Amino acid sequence: MDQSYYLIQGKRRLSGELMVQGSKNTVLPVLASTLLVKGKTTLFHCPRIQDVFMMTAVMEQLGCKISWKNHDLTVDTSFLKGGNLPLEYTGNLRASVLFMGALLGREGYVTMGKPGGCKIGKRPIDFHLEGFSKLGACVKEREGIYECEAKALSGAEILLPFPSVGATENLLLAAVSAQGSTVLSGCAREPEVCDLAEHLLSMGAQIEGIGTDRMTIRGGRKLEPADYQVPSDRIAAATYLLGAMVTKGEIRLLLRGNNKRMESILKVLEQMGALIDLKEHSIELKMSGKILPIYLATGPHPKPPTDIQSMVLAAALTASGPSFIEENVFESRYQVVQELKKMGGNVVISGRKASVSPVFTLYGSKVNAPDLRGGASLVVAGLGAKGNTIIGSLDDLKRGYEDIGKDFRQLGASITEIIR
Ligand code: EPZ
């Protein structure tokens, strides 16, 4: 357990420029896709975050060779041995579920412990398993272990009850190995899903309808390893932009990959009063007046992403009027509210709805990060608060951000990590 904590001196106006790290939710499924083929793949600009380290540790347990050169990660899957995912990792690394589709196709079987519950919701994997069954796999659960076996996968028509990002990604990773065509309807359209699909195309897969809610995958084609340029993390970018907004700052973010992925997020920030100039590889944000109140209803892409909800809520606490938030993706993604209340925030939760009554300012306090984006939300709140904020329980934050403290310091914040 990481005993360090962040000490933030609030009300420092942010300014300057920052290159945004690679996208966590792109690189995790792309890592899983490397198991589809024998050989070496290099992921350039890969974020050095805990979730990636855990994913590569699982891959090493499966016989893969891993090497880093700064931010470039090379995986060699030539000596992959079998599809038994190590229990000691999969319990607390939900993203390891993404290995199932690729291993089912490559090895013909995969076993995995039930992915650990999560602080933001139950997060079952029924859509994944039902999809594997439709592709011809035999799926069993024995004492908390899922066993999936398929001599050969065959194409199928699959309709997802909800546009689940992970289920869409897992079924893409399985369908490319199936004989014949698979039609995936009701699928997720998130930029990270498109990133994976485009990477699969570069490996030789044939996929139509990328970016829509219906993809057709012509399986059984010979796939080859393909190196990958990881695009910037749109949720990390949102974090820094909101930090600039609560300090009435002016920053420029440099981004890799296409900026279209930022559109649904930038719309929310502009509604909150930010002046934004979106260029091909950068975003400039200037915030002068107070934050404007917001009505935010999160949802599957192209609706505003659930991953910015906690941070938007933090910024709304000192807006010029009341805000209303609806969390339509996860059933319990308001854990951070109890911590924000310690800083003076005034929020009433009713089910999936949050009503925010504005206060003049937040006050620094001693708080703990309840989950990954809740932790980022506390950093945003601390940057705008009067006085000092101490944020403990940083483990979850480090799953998704390389060094959020260093990044915000580069933008002029006073935030230091104190090792107890
Ligand atoms: C991905 O999680 C992201 N993680 C999440 O980011 C993100 O919040 C989420 O998509 C939604 O955009 C990664 O990409 C590694 P879902 P995932 O399947 O795939 C229910 C972050 O902060 N559901 O789209 O797990 C589920 O319970 C993380 O970076 C089922 O019921 O999300 C949830 O309510 C948090 N059965 C909803 O669907 C299933 O089989 C959306 O989940 C699958 C999902």
Tab-separated table of C-alpha atoms and ligand atoms in Angstrom:
chain	number	residue	atom	x	y	z
A	1	MET	CA	0.000	0.000	0.000
A	2	ASP	CA	1.514	3.331	-1.054
A	3	GLN	CA	1.870	5.510	2.076
A	4	SER	CA	2.662	8.736	0.218
A	5	TYR	CA	0.293	11.668	-0.040
A	6	TYR	CA	-0.048	14.840	-2.103
A	7	LEU	CA	0.269	18.259	-0.472
A	8	ILE	CA	-1.407	20.963	-2.580
A	9	GLN	CA	-1.301	24.712	-1.941
A	10	GLY	CA	-4.445	25.942	-3.654
A	11	LYS	CA	-5.304	29.058	-5.686
A	12	ARG	CA	-2.107	28.989	-7.807
A	13	ARG	CA	-3.109	30.146	-11.321
A	14	LEU	CA	-2.061	27.483	-13.845
A	15	SER	CA	-0.198	28.431	-17.005
A	16	GLY	CA	2.226	26.902	-19.460
A	17	GLU	CA	2.365	23.872	-21.715
A	18	LEU	CA	2.174	20.102	-21.182
A	19	MET	CA	2.454	17.037	-23.436
A	20	VAL	CA	-0.376	14.694	-22.394
A	21	GLN	CA	0.533	11.072	-21.593
A	22	GLY	CA	-0.566	8.116	-23.723
A	23	SER	CA	-4.103	6.838	-23.358
A	24	LYS	CA	-4.605	4.175	-20.668
A	25	ASN	CA	-7.902	2.972	-22.131
A	26	THR	CA	-6.377	2.651	-25.592
A	27	VAL	CA	-3.174	0.899	-24.629
A	28	LEU	CA	-4.763	-1.797	-22.449
A	29	PRO	CA	-6.864	-3.406	-25.226
A	30	VAL	CA	-4.035	-2.878	-27.742
A	31	LEU	CA	-1.712	-4.783	-25.397
A	32	ALA	CA	-4.257	-7.611	-25.340
A	33	SER	CA	-4.329	-7.628	-29.165
A	34	THR	CA	-0.602	-8.471	-29.291
A	35	LEU	CA	-1.471	-11.947	-27.952
A	36	LEU	CA	-3.301	-12.698	-31.194
A	37	VAL	CA	-0.019	-13.225	-33.072
A	38	LYS	CA	3.490	-14.554	-32.520
A	39	GLY	CA	6.197	-11.902	-32.730
A	40	LYS	CA	7.277	-8.471	-31.533
A	41	THR	CA	5.110	-5.366	-31.224
A	42	THR	CA	6.334	-1.946	-30.046
A	43	LEU	CA	3.892	0.539	-28.532
A	44	PHE	CA	5.370	4.040	-28.845
A	45	HIS	CA	4.514	6.764	-26.265
A	46	CYS	CA	3.086	4.119	-23.936
A	47	PRO	CA	2.086	5.556	-20.530
A	48	ARG	CA	4.207	4.207	-17.665
A	49	ILE	CA	1.257	3.591	-15.331
A	50	GLN	CA	0.390	0.850	-12.867
A	51	ASP	CA	-2.323	-0.697	-15.029
A	52	VAL	CA	0.181	-1.154	-17.879
A	53	PHE	CA	2.782	-2.619	-15.505
A	54	MET	CA	0.163	-5.066	-14.196
A	55	MET	CA	-0.965	-6.045	-17.712
A	56	THR	CA	2.612	-6.721	-18.811
A	57	ALA	CA	3.242	-8.710	-15.610
A	58	VAL	CA	0.351	-10.982	-16.596
A	59	MET	CA	1.811	-11.299	-20.101
A	60	GLU	CA	5.202	-12.275	-18.667
A	61	GLN	CA	3.465	-14.970	-16.606
A	62	LEU	CA	2.073	-16.250	-19.904
A	63	GLY	CA	5.600	-16.466	-21.363
A	64	CYS	CA	5.817	-13.118	-23.176
A	65	LYS	CA	9.008	-11.046	-23.129
A	66	ILE	CA	8.613	-7.393	-22.120
A	67	SER	CA	11.100	-4.541	-22.557
A	68	TRP	CA	10.918	-0.772	-22.126
A	69	LYS	CA	12.962	1.980	-23.754
A	70	ASN	CA	11.759	5.217	-22.129
A	71	HIS	CA	8.092	5.358	-23.195
A	72	ASP	CA	8.369	2.684	-25.885
A	73	LEU	CA	7.200	-0.763	-24.775
A	74	THR	CA	8.082	-3.863	-26.800
A	75	VAL	CA	6.264	-7.148	-26.217
A	76	ASP	CA	7.411	-10.438	-27.758
A	77	THR	CA	4.644	-13.025	-27.766
A	78	SER	CA	6.626	-15.732	-29.608
A	79	PHE	CA	6.830	-17.946	-26.524
A	80	LEU	CA	3.301	-17.521	-25.251
A	81	LYS	CA	2.425	-20.629	-23.294
A	82	GLY	CA	-1.278	-21.239	-22.769
A	83	GLY	CA	-4.230	-19.219	-21.639
A	84	ASN	CA	-4.386	-19.658	-17.874
A	85	LEU	CA	-4.500	-16.112	-16.544
A	86	PRO	CA	-2.676	-15.905	-13.172
A	87	LEU	CA	-5.208	-15.456	-10.356
A	88	GLU	CA	-2.911	-13.279	-8.262
A	89	TYR	CA	-3.183	-10.472	-10.835
A	90	THR	CA	-6.600	-10.751	-12.426
A	91	GLY	CA	-8.416	-10.187	-9.124
A	92	ASN	CA	-7.508	-6.533	-8.961
A	93	LEU	CA	-6.768	-5.762	-12.589
A	94	ARG	CA	-10.129	-5.571	-14.304
A	95	ALA	CA	-8.559	-4.846	-17.649
A	96	SER	CA	-7.034	-8.362	-17.672
A	97	VAL	CA	-10.488	-9.512	-18.790
A	98	LEU	CA	-9.430	-8.145	-22.190
A	99	PHE	CA	-6.960	-11.005	-22.569
A	100	MET	CA	-9.836	-13.492	-22.811
A	101	GLY	CA	-10.917	-12.748	-26.374
A	102	ALA	CA	-7.397	-12.847	-27.775
A	103	LEU	CA	-6.388	-16.019	-25.898
A	104	LEU	CA	-9.602	-17.802	-26.867
A	105	GLY	CA	-8.724	-17.161	-30.496
A	106	ARG	CA	-4.995	-17.912	-30.246
A	107	GLU	CA	-4.926	-20.794	-27.738
A	108	GLY	CA	-8.468	-22.128	-28.009
A	109	TYR	CA	-9.024	-21.760	-24.270
A	110	VAL	CA	-8.688	-19.254	-21.459
A	111	THR	CA	-9.270	-19.433	-17.714
A	112	MET	CA	-9.660	-16.358	-15.536
A	113	GLY	CA	-10.610	-15.586	-11.964
A	114	LYS	CA	-13.733	-13.461	-11.485
A	115	PRO	CA	-12.546	-9.856	-11.986
A	116	GLY	CA	-12.552	-8.037	-8.666
A	117	GLY	CA	-15.517	-5.851	-7.853
A	118	CYS	CA	-14.910	-2.199	-8.220
A	119	LYS	CA	-15.603	0.930	-6.210
A	120	ILE	CA	-17.647	2.467	-9.008
A	121	GLY	CA	-19.981	-0.439	-9.649
A	122	LYS	CA	-20.490	-4.206	-9.862
A	123	ARG	CA	-19.000	-4.313	-13.372
A	124	PRO	CA	-19.983	-7.884	-14.321
A	125	ILE	CA	-18.672	-9.470	-17.538
A	126	ASP	CA	-21.845	-11.257	-18.629
A	127	PHE	CA	-21.932	-9.498	-22.028
A	128	HIS	CA	-18.367	-10.707	-22.699
A	129	LEU	CA	-19.133	-14.329	-21.779
A	130	GLU	CA	-22.453	-14.434	-23.646
A	131	GLY	CA	-20.659	-13.137	-26.721
A	132	PHE	CA	-17.972	-15.820	-26.465
A	133	SER	CA	-20.715	-18.463	-26.264
A	134	LYS	CA	-22.355	-17.061	-29.410
A	135	LEU	CA	-18.971	-17.413	-31.139
A	136	GLY	CA	-19.024	-21.117	-30.258
A	137	ALA	CA	-17.014	-21.181	-27.043
A	138	CYS	CA	-18.029	-23.395	-24.129
A	139	VAL	CA	-18.111	-21.051	-21.103
A	140	LYS	CA	-18.199	-22.479	-17.567
A	141	GLU	CA	-17.795	-20.951	-14.133
A	142	ARG	CA	-16.387	-23.137	-11.376
A	143	GLU	CA	-15.629	-21.765	-7.886
A	144	GLY	CA	-15.121	-18.234	-9.128
A	145	ILE	CA	-13.012	-19.292	-12.107
A	146	TYR	CA	-14.288	-18.751	-15.648
A	147	GLU	CA	-13.242	-21.464	-18.110
A	148	CYS	CA	-13.779	-20.774	-21.808
A	149	GLU	CA	-12.898	-23.337	-24.471
A	150	ALA	CA	-13.356	-23.364	-28.236
A	151	LYS	CA	-11.769	-25.793	-30.693
A	152	ALA	CA	-12.625	-23.207	-33.347
A	153	LEU	CA	-14.580	-19.974	-33.054
A	154	SER	CA	-17.197	-19.292	-35.733
A	155	GLY	CA	-18.692	-15.980	-36.756
A	156	ALA	CA	-22.057	-14.993	-35.249
A	157	GLU	CA	-24.598	-12.189	-34.915
A	158	ILE	CA	-24.146	-10.580	-31.483
A	159	LEU	CA	-26.339	-7.840	-30.048
A	160	LEU	CA	-24.961	-6.105	-26.945
A	161	PRO	CA	-27.660	-5.111	-24.402
A	162	PHE	CA	-25.578	-2.014	-23.538
A	163	PRO	CA	-22.713	-0.463	-25.559
A	164	SER	CA	-20.092	-1.861	-23.182
A	165	VAL	CA	-16.566	-0.682	-24.052
A	166	GLY	CA	-14.842	-3.773	-22.675
A	167	ALA	CA	-17.313	-6.251	-24.134
A	168	THR	CA	-17.036	-4.611	-27.564
A	169	GLU	CA	-13.236	-4.769	-27.371
A	170	ASN	CA	-13.158	-8.359	-26.107
A	171	LEU	CA	-15.549	-9.562	-28.801
A	172	LEU	CA	-13.549	-7.762	-31.494
A	173	LEU	CA	-10.439	-9.571	-30.217
A	174	ALA	CA	-12.242	-12.921	-30.394
A	175	ALA	CA	-14.121	-12.365	-33.669
A	176	VAL	CA	-10.955	-11.668	-35.701
A	177	SER	CA	-9.956	-15.299	-35.012
A	178	ALA	CA	-13.392	-16.763	-35.795
A	179	GLN	CA	-14.082	-18.504	-39.091
A	180	GLY	CA	-16.577	-16.457	-41.084
A	181	SER	CA	-18.216	-13.119	-40.348
A	182	THR	CA	-19.365	-11.665	-37.055
A	183	VAL	CA	-21.821	-8.784	-36.818
A	184	LEU	CA	-21.509	-6.880	-33.527
A	185	SER	CA	-24.579	-4.681	-33.010
A	186	GLY	CA	-25.263	-2.192	-30.228
A	187	CYS	CA	-21.506	-1.911	-29.773
A	188	ALA	CA	-19.536	0.891	-28.098
A	189	ARG	CA	-18.230	3.766	-30.246
A	190	GLU	CA	-15.684	5.260	-27.829
A	191	PRO	CA	-12.459	6.586	-29.419
A	192	GLU	CA	-10.537	3.905	-27.548
A	193	VAL	CA	-12.670	1.173	-29.175
A	194	CYS	CA	-11.923	2.738	-32.578
A	195	ASP	CA	-8.211	2.821	-31.704
A	196	LEU	CA	-8.268	-0.936	-31.081
A	197	ALA	CA	-10.260	-1.661	-34.248
A	198	GLU	CA	-7.881	0.435	-36.341
A	199	HIS	CA	-4.908	-1.337	-34.783
A	200	LEU	CA	-6.489	-4.685	-35.687
A	201	LEU	CA	-6.864	-3.427	-39.275
A	202	SER	CA	-3.134	-2.644	-39.290
A	203	MET	CA	-2.514	-6.255	-38.184
A	204	GLY	CA	-4.467	-7.512	-41.204
A	205	ALA	CA	-7.981	-7.853	-39.794
A	206	GLN	CA	-11.005	-6.891	-41.876
A	207	ILE	CA	-13.508	-4.748	-39.919
A	208	GLU	CA	-16.248	-2.506	-41.264
A	209	GLY	CA	-18.381	0.059	-39.396
A	210	ILE	CA	-15.634	1.293	-37.053
A	211	GLY	CA	-17.039	4.188	-35.022
A	212	THR	CA	-20.643	3.104	-35.522
A	213	ASP	CA	-22.875	0.937	-33.329
A	214	ARG	CA	-22.637	-1.989	-35.766
A	215	MET	CA	-19.328	-3.560	-36.795
A	216	THR	CA	-18.827	-6.454	-39.196
A	217	ILE	CA	-15.651	-8.506	-38.675
A	218	ARG	CA	-14.545	-10.930	-41.388
A	219	GLY	CA	-12.603	-13.428	-39.288
A	220	GLY	CA	-9.978	-16.033	-39.985
A	221	ARG	CA	-7.553	-13.751	-41.832
A	222	LYS	CA	-3.806	-14.151	-41.215
A	223	LEU	CA	-2.714	-11.468	-38.771
A	224	GLU	CA	0.772	-10.004	-38.327
A	225	PRO	CA	2.259	-7.931	-35.481
A	226	ALA	CA	2.037	-4.163	-36.117
A	227	ASP	CA	3.751	-1.436	-34.110
A	228	TYR	CA	1.491	1.208	-32.578
A	229	GLN	CA	1.662	4.943	-31.804
A	230	VAL	CA	-0.360	5.444	-28.616
A	231	PRO	CA	-2.577	8.562	-28.825
A	232	SER	CA	-2.891	10.963	-25.886
A	233	ASP	CA	-5.247	10.227	-23.023
A	234	ARG	CA	-8.391	12.332	-23.440
A	235	ILE	CA	-9.417	11.857	-19.803
A	236	ALA	CA	-6.005	12.903	-18.529
A	237	ALA	CA	-6.266	15.927	-20.859
A	238	ALA	CA	-9.656	16.773	-19.352
A	239	THR	CA	-8.090	16.598	-15.886
A	240	TYR	CA	-5.467	19.238	-16.696
A	241	LEU	CA	-7.996	21.463	-18.466
A	242	LEU	CA	-10.313	21.395	-15.446
A	243	GLY	CA	-7.358	22.161	-13.175
A	244	ALA	CA	-6.680	25.259	-15.283
A	245	MET	CA	-10.348	26.230	-15.132
A	246	VAL	CA	-10.639	26.177	-11.335
A	247	THR	CA	-7.519	28.398	-11.076
A	248	LYS	CA	-8.644	30.803	-13.842
A	249	GLY	CA	-5.544	29.820	-15.743
A	250	GLU	CA	-4.372	29.662	-19.324
A	251	ILE	CA	-2.652	26.494	-20.583
A	252	ARG	CA	-1.740	24.682	-23.784
A	253	LEU	CA	-1.873	20.887	-23.988
A	254	LEU	CA	0.099	19.069	-26.686
A	255	LEU	CA	-1.644	15.908	-27.879
A	256	ARG	CA	-0.718	12.906	-30.023
A	257	GLY	CA	-3.336	11.393	-32.294
A	258	ASN	CA	-6.442	13.016	-33.686
A	259	ASN	CA	-8.144	15.631	-31.569
A	260	LYS	CA	-11.656	14.707	-32.675
A	261	ARG	CA	-11.698	12.421	-29.657
A	262	MET	CA	-11.797	15.488	-27.389
A	263	GLU	CA	-14.970	16.990	-28.859
A	264	SER	CA	-17.586	15.618	-26.440
A	265	ILE	CA	-15.389	16.674	-23.495
A	266	LEU	CA	-14.569	20.161	-24.793
A	267	LYS	CA	-18.262	20.868	-25.323
A	268	VAL	CA	-18.816	20.391	-21.569
A	269	LEU	CA	-15.867	22.622	-20.635
A	270	GLU	CA	-17.054	25.377	-22.983
A	271	GLN	CA	-20.515	25.209	-21.403
A	272	MET	CA	-18.707	25.804	-18.079
A	273	GLY	CA	-17.199	28.997	-19.468
A	274	ALA	CA	-13.812	27.888	-20.788
A	275	LEU	CA	-12.456	29.587	-23.918
A	276	ILE	CA	-10.976	26.776	-25.992
A	277	ASP	CA	-8.927	26.779	-29.172
A	278	LEU	CA	-8.655	23.232	-30.581
A	279	LYS	CA	-5.824	22.839	-33.100
A	280	GLU	CA	-4.643	19.671	-34.865
A	281	HIS	CA	-2.174	18.654	-32.161
A	282	SER	CA	-2.908	21.027	-29.296
A	283	ILE	CA	-5.642	22.515	-27.149
A	284	GLU	CA	-5.415	26.011	-25.701
A	285	LEU	CA	-7.695	26.867	-22.798
A	286	LYS	CA	-8.229	30.212	-21.108
A	287	MET	CA	-10.515	30.747	-18.129
A	288	SER	CA	-11.131	34.245	-16.838
A	289	GLY	CA	-14.526	34.514	-15.066
A	290	LYS	CA	-16.273	32.147	-12.679
A	291	ILE	CA	-17.105	28.588	-13.695
A	292	LEU	CA	-20.609	28.487	-15.175
A	293	PRO	CA	-23.139	25.937	-13.853
A	294	ILE	CA	-23.496	22.710	-15.833
A	295	TYR	CA	-26.078	20.031	-16.530
A	296	LEU	CA	-24.009	16.913	-17.254
A	297	ALA	CA	-25.577	13.606	-18.295
A	298	THR	CA	-22.852	11.032	-18.895
A	299	GLY	CA	-23.386	8.158	-21.317
A	300	PRO	CA	-21.899	5.977	-24.023
A	301	HIS	CA	-20.000	7.873	-26.748
A	302	PRO	CA	-20.769	10.365	-28.268
A	303	LYS	CA	-22.361	11.450	-24.973
A	304	PRO	CA	-19.975	13.014	-22.406
A	305	PRO	CA	-17.796	10.219	-20.945
A	306	THR	CA	-18.409	8.963	-17.414
A	307	ASP	CA	-14.683	9.257	-16.688
A	308	ILE	CA	-14.842	13.077	-16.513
A	309	GLN	CA	-17.883	13.130	-14.196
A	310	SER	CA	-16.026	13.293	-10.859
A	311	MET	CA	-13.718	16.058	-12.084
A	312	VAL	CA	-16.529	18.126	-13.588
A	313	LEU	CA	-18.433	17.788	-10.316
A	314	ALA	CA	-15.403	19.126	-8.419
A	315	ALA	CA	-15.173	22.135	-10.729
A	316	ALA	CA	-18.920	22.779	-10.427
A	317	LEU	CA	-18.743	23.139	-6.625
A	318	THR	CA	-17.741	26.828	-6.907
A	319	ALA	CA	-19.731	27.682	-10.053
A	320	SER	CA	-21.875	30.819	-10.359
A	321	GLY	CA	-25.071	28.766	-9.988
A	322	PRO	CA	-26.457	25.285	-9.208
A	323	SER	CA	-25.369	22.295	-11.367
A	324	PHE	CA	-26.976	18.916	-11.974
A	325	ILE	CA	-25.207	15.679	-12.855
A	326	GLU	CA	-26.592	12.335	-14.018
A	327	GLU	CA	-24.227	9.336	-13.987
A	328	ASN	CA	-25.774	6.973	-16.531
A	329	VAL	CA	-22.957	4.430	-16.943
A	330	PHE	CA	-21.887	3.212	-13.472
A	331	GLU	CA	-24.243	2.716	-10.551
A	332	SER	CA	-22.027	4.080	-7.778
A	333	ARG	CA	-19.645	6.672	-9.135
A	334	TYR	CA	-20.166	9.346	-6.435
A	335	GLN	CA	-17.730	7.953	-3.835
A	336	VAL	CA	-15.668	11.131	-4.007
A	337	VAL	CA	-18.573	13.350	-2.877
A	338	GLN	CA	-18.017	12.531	0.802
A	339	GLU	CA	-14.407	13.743	0.423
A	340	LEU	CA	-15.402	16.870	-1.486
A	341	LYS	CA	-17.838	17.715	1.318
A	342	LYS	CA	-14.865	17.802	3.728
A	343	MET	CA	-13.561	20.661	1.540
A	344	GLY	CA	-16.844	22.548	1.806
A	345	GLY	CA	-18.621	21.166	-1.247
A	346	ASN	CA	-22.419	21.107	-1.107
A	347	VAL	CA	-23.802	18.105	-3.035
A	348	VAL	CA	-27.002	16.086	-2.634
A	349	ILE	CA	-26.985	12.610	-4.194
A	350	SER	CA	-30.166	10.817	-5.161
A	351	GLY	CA	-29.478	7.526	-6.976
A	352	ARG	CA	-27.679	8.391	-10.179
A	353	LYS	CA	-28.336	12.117	-9.790
A	354	ALA	CA	-26.220	14.739	-8.035
A	355	SER	CA	-27.404	18.279	-7.282
A	356	VAL	CA	-24.612	20.747	-6.674
A	357	SER	CA	-25.304	23.977	-4.742
A	358	PRO	CA	-22.426	26.380	-5.339
A	359	VAL	CA	-20.217	27.687	-2.535
A	360	PHE	CA	-17.981	30.758	-2.762
A	361	THR	CA	-14.808	28.728	-2.308
A	362	LEU	CA	-13.563	25.309	-1.197
A	363	TYR	CA	-11.165	25.010	1.725
A	364	GLY	CA	-8.105	22.770	1.831
A	365	SER	CA	-8.643	19.647	3.908
A	366	LYS	CA	-7.288	16.144	4.582
A	367	VAL	CA	-8.965	13.760	2.126
A	368	ASN	CA	-8.457	10.304	0.597
A	369	ALA	CA	-8.769	9.249	-3.036
A	370	PRO	CA	-11.658	6.724	-3.237
A	371	ASP	CA	-10.917	5.586	-6.816
A	372	LEU	CA	-8.944	6.628	-9.888
A	373	ARG	CA	-11.050	9.512	-11.207
A	374	GLY	CA	-12.249	10.431	-7.730
A	375	GLY	CA	-8.595	10.971	-6.875
A	376	ALA	CA	-8.149	13.201	-9.922
A	377	SER	CA	-11.264	15.094	-8.856
A	378	LEU	CA	-9.700	15.802	-5.432
A	379	VAL	CA	-6.561	17.145	-7.113
A	380	VAL	CA	-8.706	19.505	-9.207
A	381	ALA	CA	-10.615	20.577	-6.076
A	382	GLY	CA	-7.370	21.115	-4.136
A	383	LEU	CA	-5.882	23.283	-6.887
A	384	GLY	CA	-8.849	25.655	-6.630
A	385	ALA	CA	-9.285	25.526	-2.845
A	386	LYS	CA	-8.154	28.136	-0.304
A	387	GLY	CA	-5.267	26.781	1.790
A	388	ASN	CA	-3.570	23.385	1.819
A	389	THR	CA	-5.106	20.053	0.797
A	390	ILE	CA	-3.636	16.676	1.705
A	391	ILE	CA	-4.692	13.731	-0.494
A	392	GLY	CA	-3.920	10.206	0.748
A	393	SER	CA	-4.506	6.715	-0.761
A	394	LEU	CA	-2.777	7.519	-4.051
A	395	ASP	CA	-2.588	3.902	-5.326
A	396	ASP	CA	-5.651	4.202	-7.555
A	397	LEU	CA	-4.438	7.527	-8.988
A	398	LYS	CA	-1.190	5.857	-10.059
A	399	ARG	CA	-3.121	3.235	-11.983
A	400	GLY	CA	-4.104	5.853	-14.570
A	401	TYR	CA	-1.728	8.823	-14.322
A	402	GLU	CA	2.056	8.574	-14.779
A	403	ASP	CA	2.667	11.465	-12.365
A	404	ILE	CA	-0.267	13.851	-11.990
A	405	GLY	CA	1.728	15.871	-9.456
A	406	LYS	CA	4.647	16.396	-11.828
A	407	ASP	CA	2.300	17.300	-14.676
A	408	PHE	CA	0.455	19.913	-12.645
A	409	ARG	CA	3.765	21.310	-11.288
A	410	GLN	CA	4.843	21.785	-14.895
A	411	LEU	CA	1.728	23.952	-15.244
A	412	GLY	CA	2.636	26.028	-12.209
A	413	ALA	CA	0.729	24.248	-9.433
A	414	SER	CA	2.140	23.800	-5.959
A	415	ILE	CA	1.683	20.037	-5.512
A	416	THR	CA	4.273	17.759	-3.996
A	417	GLU	CA	4.239	14.058	-3.196
A	418	ILE	CA	5.330	13.437	0.388
A	419	ILE	CA	6.571	9.947	1.150
A	420	ARG	CA	5.568	9.151	4.754
B	1	EPZ	C1	-14.139	0.968	-19.731
B	1	EPZ	O1	-14.518	0.150	-18.652
B	1	EPZ	C2	-13.048	1.883	-19.196
B	1	EPZ	N1	-11.897	1.085	-18.770
B	1	EPZ	C3	-13.597	2.705	-18.033
B	1	EPZ	O2	-12.564	3.572	-17.592
B	1	EPZ	C4	-14.774	3.522	-18.544
B	1	EPZ	O3	-15.334	4.256	-17.473
B	1	EPZ	C5	-15.837	2.584	-19.140
B	1	EPZ	O4	-15.237	1.780	-20.172
B	1	EPZ	C6	-17.015	3.344	-19.743
B	1	EPZ	O5	-16.560	4.200	-20.755
B	1	EPZ	C7	-11.028	0.647	-19.714
B	1	EPZ	O6	-11.191	0.883	-20.897
B	1	EPZ	C8	-9.852	-0.140	-19.219
B	1	EPZ	P1	-18.213	-0.895	-19.741
B	1	EPZ	P2	-15.507	-1.127	-18.926
B	1	EPZ	O7	-18.116	-2.338	-20.025
B	1	EPZ	O8	-15.201	-1.695	-20.239
B	1	EPZ	C9	-22.018	-2.700	-17.483
B	1	EPZ	C10	-11.257	4.716	-16.031
B	1	EPZ	O9	-11.536	5.505	-15.120
B	1	EPZ	N2	-21.597	-4.007	-17.999
B	1	EPZ	O10	-18.455	0.063	-20.856
B	1	EPZ	O11	-15.425	-2.006	-17.740
B	1	EPZ	C11	-21.038	-2.155	-16.448
B	1	EPZ	O12	-21.316	-2.689	-15.167
B	1	EPZ	C12	-12.101	3.480	-16.235
B	1	EPZ	O13	-10.321	4.840	-16.836
B	1	EPZ	C13	-22.387	-5.122	-17.751
B	1	EPZ	O14	-23.427	-5.028	-17.103
B	1	EPZ	O15	-16.928	-0.406	-18.952
B	1	EPZ	C14	-21.254	-0.677	-16.518
B	1	EPZ	O16	-22.355	-0.320	-15.704
B	1	EPZ	C15	-13.216	3.379	-15.203
B	1	EPZ	N3	-21.998	-6.339	-18.227
B	1	EPZ	C16	-21.598	-0.442	-17.985
B	1	EPZ	O17	-21.956	-1.723	-18.533
B	1	EPZ	C17	-20.829	-6.479	-18.958
B	1	EPZ	O18	-20.524	-7.609	-19.387
B	1	EPZ	C18	-20.445	0.128	-18.801
B	1	EPZ	O19	-19.333	-0.715	-18.607
B	1	EPZ	C19	-20.032	-5.334	-19.199
B	1	EPZ	C20	-20.433	-4.113	-18.715
